[in-house]
PDB file of C-alpha atoms in Angstrom:
ATOM      1  CA  MET M   1      16.389 -26.268  39.163  1.00 50.00           C
ATOM      2  CA  ASN M   2      17.164 -22.692  39.991  1.00 57.00           C
ATOM      3  CA  HIS M   3      13.740 -21.139  40.715  1.00 57.00           C
ATOM      4  CA  PRO M   4      14.956 -17.552  41.254  1.00 59.00           C
ATOM      5  CA  LEU M   5      16.537 -17.610  37.792  1.00 56.00           C
ATOM      6  CA  HIS M   6      13.286 -18.837  36.215  1.00 52.00           C
ATOM      7  CA  PHE M   7      11.358 -16.170  38.104  1.00 51.00           C
ATOM      8  CA  ALA M   8      13.765 -13.446  36.911  1.00 50.00           C
ATOM      9  CA  LEU M   9      13.439 -14.623  33.305  1.00 48.00           C
ATOM     10  CA  LEU M  10       9.653 -14.630  33.627  1.00 49.00           C
ATOM     11  CA  LEU M  11       9.634 -11.068  34.983  1.00 49.00           C
ATOM     12  CA  LEU M  12      11.998  -9.948  32.234  1.00 50.00           C
ATOM     13  CA  SER M  13       9.766 -11.524  29.572  1.00 54.00           C
ATOM     14  CA  LEU M  14       6.624  -9.952  31.020  1.00 49.00           C
ATOM     15  CA  GLY M  15       8.316  -6.560  31.134  1.00 52.00           C
ATOM     16  CA  PHE M  16       9.300  -6.865  27.490  1.00 48.00           C
ATOM     17  CA  LEU M  17       5.753  -7.855  26.490  1.00 47.00           C
ATOM     18  CA  TYR M  18       4.301  -4.956  28.485  1.00 47.00           C
ATOM     19  CA  GLN M  19       6.690  -2.508  26.856  1.00 46.00           C
ATOM     20  CA  THR M  20       5.865  -3.640  23.295  1.00 45.00           C
ATOM     21  CA  THR M  21       2.107  -3.725  23.790  1.00 46.00           C
ATOM     22  CA  THR M  22       1.947  -0.330  25.470  1.00 49.00           C
ATOM     23  CA  SER M  23       3.936   1.381  22.729  1.00 63.00           C
ATOM     24  CA  ALA M  24       1.547   0.312  19.943  1.00 64.00           C
ATOM     25  CA  VAL M  25      -0.429   3.026  18.165  1.00 70.00           C
ATOM     26  CA  LEU M  26      -3.846   2.371  16.619  1.00 73.00           C
ATOM     27  CA  MET M  27      -3.841   3.461  12.972  1.00 71.00           C
ATOM     28  CA  ASP M  28      -6.869   4.681  11.002  1.00 74.00           C
ATOM     29  CA  LYS M  29      -8.159   2.734   8.030  1.00 76.00           C
ATOM     30  CA  LEU M  30      -7.029   4.211   4.694  1.00 81.00           C
ATOM     31  CA  ALA M  31     -10.082   3.044   2.679  1.00 85.00           C
ATOM     32  CA  ASN M  32     -13.125   0.794   2.886  1.00 86.00           C
ATOM     33  CA  SER M  33     -12.399  -1.158  -0.293  1.00 90.00           C
ATOM     34  CA  LYS M  34      -9.611  -2.019  -2.695  1.00 92.00           C
ATOM     35  CA  ILE M  35      -9.150  -3.263  -6.234  1.00 93.00           C
ATOM     36  CA  CYS M  36      -7.161  -6.471  -6.651  1.00 94.00           C
ATOM     37  CA  ALA M  37      -6.329  -9.021  -9.324  1.00 94.00           C
ATOM     38  CA  ASP M  38      -7.991 -11.801  -7.279  1.00 94.00           C
ATOM     39  CA  GLU M  39     -10.036 -12.248  -4.087  1.00 93.00           C
ATOM     40  CA  GLU M  40      -6.901 -12.659  -1.920  1.00 91.00           C
ATOM     41  CA  CYS M  41      -4.857  -9.871  -3.549  1.00 90.00           C
ATOM     42  CA  SER M  42      -2.095 -12.435  -4.015  1.00 91.00           C
ATOM     43  CA  TYR M  43      -1.365 -11.661  -7.672  1.00 93.00           C
ATOM     44  CA  ALA M  44       0.188  -8.433  -8.873  1.00 94.00           C
ATOM     45  CA  LEU M  45      -2.006  -6.034 -10.815  1.00 95.00           C
ATOM     46  CA  SER M  46       0.897  -4.253 -12.428  1.00 95.00           C
ATOM     47  CA  MET M  47       4.517  -3.207 -12.325  1.00 96.00           C
ATOM     48  CA  ALA M  48       5.368   0.449 -11.702  1.00 96.00           C
ATOM     49  CA  VAL M  49       8.445   2.638 -11.493  1.00 96.00           C
ATOM     50  CA  ALA M  50       8.951   5.213  -8.732  1.00 96.00           C
ATOM     51  CA  LEU M  51       9.045   8.783 -10.018  1.00 98.00           C
ATOM     52  CA  ASP M  52      10.460  10.142  -6.753  1.00 97.00           C
ATOM     53  CA  ASP M  53      11.641   9.060  -3.311  1.00 96.00           C
ATOM     54  CA  PHE M  54       9.054   8.382  -0.607  1.00 96.00           C
ATOM     55  CA  THR M  55       9.805   7.913   3.083  1.00 95.00           C
ATOM     56  CA  ALA M  56       7.219   5.848   4.926  1.00 93.00           C
ATOM     57  CA  PRO M  57       5.465   7.911   7.632  1.00 92.00           C
ATOM     58  CA  ASP M  58       4.478   4.805   9.636  1.00 89.00           C
ATOM     59  CA  CYS M  59       4.583   1.011   9.540  1.00 88.00           C
ATOM     60  CA  ARG M  60       1.710   0.651   7.040  1.00 90.00           C
ATOM     61  CA  PHE M  61       3.816   2.196   4.268  1.00 93.00           C
ATOM     62  CA  ILE M  62       7.007   1.220   2.424  1.00 93.00           C
ATOM     63  CA  ASN M  63       9.993   3.341   1.518  1.00 92.00           C
ATOM     64  CA  ILE M  64      10.557   3.752  -2.187  1.00 92.00           C
ATOM     65  CA  LYS M  65      13.449   5.258  -4.104  1.00 91.00           C
ATOM     66  CA  LYS M  66      13.317   7.051  -7.434  1.00 94.00           C
ATOM     67  CA  ASP M  67      13.536   4.634 -10.417  1.00 93.00           C
ATOM     68  CA  GLN M  68      12.846   1.625  -8.190  1.00 91.00           C
ATOM     69  CA  MET M  69      10.497  -1.029  -9.596  1.00 93.00           C
ATOM     70  CA  ILE M  70       7.389  -1.872  -7.567  1.00 94.00           C
ATOM     71  CA  TYR M  71       4.916  -4.736  -7.876  1.00 94.00           C
ATOM     72  CA  VAL M  72       1.405  -3.289  -7.321  1.00 95.00           C
ATOM     73  CA  TYR M  73      -0.928  -5.747  -5.548  1.00 95.00           C
ATOM     74  CA  SER M  74      -3.903  -3.545  -4.719  1.00 94.00           C
ATOM     75  CA  LYS M  75      -5.287  -0.084  -5.311  1.00 93.00           C
ATOM     76  CA  LEU M  76      -7.288   1.425  -2.481  1.00 92.00           C
ATOM     77  CA  THR M  77     -10.608   2.924  -3.486  1.00 88.00           C
ATOM     78  CA  PRO M  78     -10.306   6.489  -2.196  1.00 79.00           C
ATOM     79  CA  GLU M  79     -12.989   8.144  -0.152  1.00 77.00           C
ATOM     80  CA  GLU M  80     -13.787  11.804  -0.505  1.00 75.00           C
ATOM     81  CA  GLY M  81     -10.988  14.003   0.797  1.00 61.00           C
ATOM     82  CA  THR M  82      -8.411  11.225   1.107  1.00 63.00           C
ATOM     83  CA  GLY M  83      -5.251  10.475  -0.814  1.00 67.00           C
ATOM     84  CA  VAL M  84      -4.967   7.660  -3.315  1.00 90.00           C
ATOM     85  CA  PHE M  85      -2.756   4.842  -2.080  1.00 92.00           C
ATOM     86  CA  TRP M  86      -1.684   1.595  -3.653  1.00 94.00           C
ATOM     87  CA  SER M  87      -0.058  -1.369  -1.939  1.00 94.00           C
ATOM     88  CA  GLY M  88       2.918  -3.201  -3.265  1.00 95.00           C
ATOM     89  CA  SER M  89       6.403  -4.513  -2.823  1.00 93.00           C
ATOM     90  CA  VAL M  90       9.651  -3.053  -4.100  1.00 90.00           C
ATOM     91  CA  TYR M  91      11.835  -4.948  -6.528  1.00 79.00           C
ATOM     92  CA  SER M  92      15.490  -4.101  -6.884  1.00 64.00           C
ATOM     93  CA  GLU M  93      18.800  -5.878  -6.565  1.00 65.00           C
ATOM     94  CA  ARG M  94      20.130  -2.745  -4.887  1.00 60.00           C
ATOM     95  CA  TYR M  95      17.499  -2.881  -2.106  1.00 54.00           C
ATOM     96  CA  VAL M  96      17.333  -6.621  -1.492  1.00 57.00           C
ATOM     97  CA  ASP M  97      16.622  -6.056   2.214  1.00 59.00           C
ATOM     98  CA  GLN M  98      13.282  -4.422   1.304  1.00 56.00           C
ATOM     99  CA  MET M  99      12.127  -7.009  -1.250  1.00 59.00           C
ATOM    100  CA  GLY M 100       9.021  -8.910  -0.205  1.00 73.00           C
ATOM    101  CA  ILE M 101       7.840  -6.278   2.273  1.00 83.00           C
ATOM    102  CA  LEU M 102       4.301  -5.168   1.423  1.00 90.00           C
ATOM    103  CA  GLY M 103       3.103  -1.678   2.194  1.00 92.00           C
ATOM    104  CA  TYR M 104       1.292   1.381   0.929  1.00 93.00           C
ATOM    105  CA  PHE M 105       2.638   4.282  -1.089  1.00 95.00           C
ATOM    106  CA  PRO M 106       1.043   7.308  -2.816  1.00 95.00           C
ATOM    107  CA  SER M 107      -0.101   6.385  -6.322  1.00 94.00           C
ATOM    108  CA  ASN M 108       0.973   9.755  -7.732  1.00 95.00           C
ATOM    109  CA  LEU M 109       4.628   8.902  -7.014  1.00 96.00           C
ATOM    110  CA  VAL M 110       4.700   5.956  -9.417  1.00 97.00           C
ATOM    111  CA  LYS M 111       4.016   5.300 -13.092  1.00 97.00           C
ATOM    112  CA  GLU M 112       2.615   1.958 -14.185  1.00 95.00           C
ATOM    113  CA  THR M 113       4.873   0.383 -16.782  1.00 96.00           C
ATOM    114  CA  THR M 114       3.214  -3.018 -17.235  1.00 95.00           C
ATOM    115  CA  LYS M 115      -0.363  -4.081 -16.456  1.00 95.00           C
ATOM    116  CA  PHE M 116      -0.790  -7.772 -15.718  1.00 94.00           C
ATOM    117  CA  LYS M 117      -4.601  -7.521 -15.458  1.00 88.00           C
ATOM    118  CA  LYS M 118      -7.094  -5.507 -17.479  1.00 88.00           C
ATOM    119  CA  ASP M 119      -9.199  -3.127 -15.393  1.00 83.00           C
ATOM    120  CA  THR M 120     -12.284  -5.139 -16.357  1.00 88.00           C
ATOM    121  CA  ASP M 121     -10.720  -8.359 -14.976  1.00 92.00           C
ATOM    122  CA  THR M 122     -10.117  -7.013 -11.458  1.00 93.00           C
ATOM    123  CA  VAL M 123     -12.218  -7.450  -8.322  1.00 94.00           C
ATOM    124  CA  GLU M 124     -13.205  -4.863  -5.723  1.00 91.00           C
ATOM    125  CA  ILE M 125     -13.214  -6.220  -2.199  1.00 90.00           C
ATOM    126  CA  PRO M 126     -13.711  -4.632   1.227  1.00 90.00           C
ATOM    127  CA  THR M 127     -10.620  -3.869   3.268  1.00 85.00           C
ATOM    128  CA  ALA M 128     -10.231  -5.721   6.554  1.00 77.00           C
ATOM    129  CA  ASP M 129     -12.307  -4.542   9.506  1.00 66.00           C
ATOM    130  CA  VAL M 130      -9.529  -5.285  11.958  1.00 57.00           C
ATOM    131  CA  ASP M 131      -7.617  -2.706  13.925  1.00 56.00           C
ATOM    132  CA  PHE M 132      -4.112  -2.037  12.647  1.00 62.00           C
ATOM    133  CA  TYR M 133      -1.361  -1.229  15.126  1.00 70.00           C
ATOM    134  CA  CYS M 134       2.075   0.189  14.453  1.00 76.00           C
ATOM    135  CA  PHE M 135       4.763  -0.633  17.012  1.00 66.00           C
TER     136      PHE M 135
END
């Protein structure tokens, strides 16, 4: 076995891990609770269409393009002085690379086209109390 090679690979790996962990930024919580279709937020509440383009400001958000369809999975319960954000995933054959990626977007940039759940059939649950880091 070539021990210097193993040692070099170990140092390289540790350097990579150090670089990724030191470049992480702690992100503030957007809300204390959210409205979902079920306790796990695994079912879509509705389908919406984007009224305008939106470029994600950080890793918690998704990019959306005008006229793009979006599955809405949760609606954050806004606190005083904060924006209203929903979470979802884009749906479009044109943007296949973005399909399945969940993230937040401003609710005023979309229009709900189809509701899968009545407002009375939804659940309000607390958002996670874990720190969220963007790399």
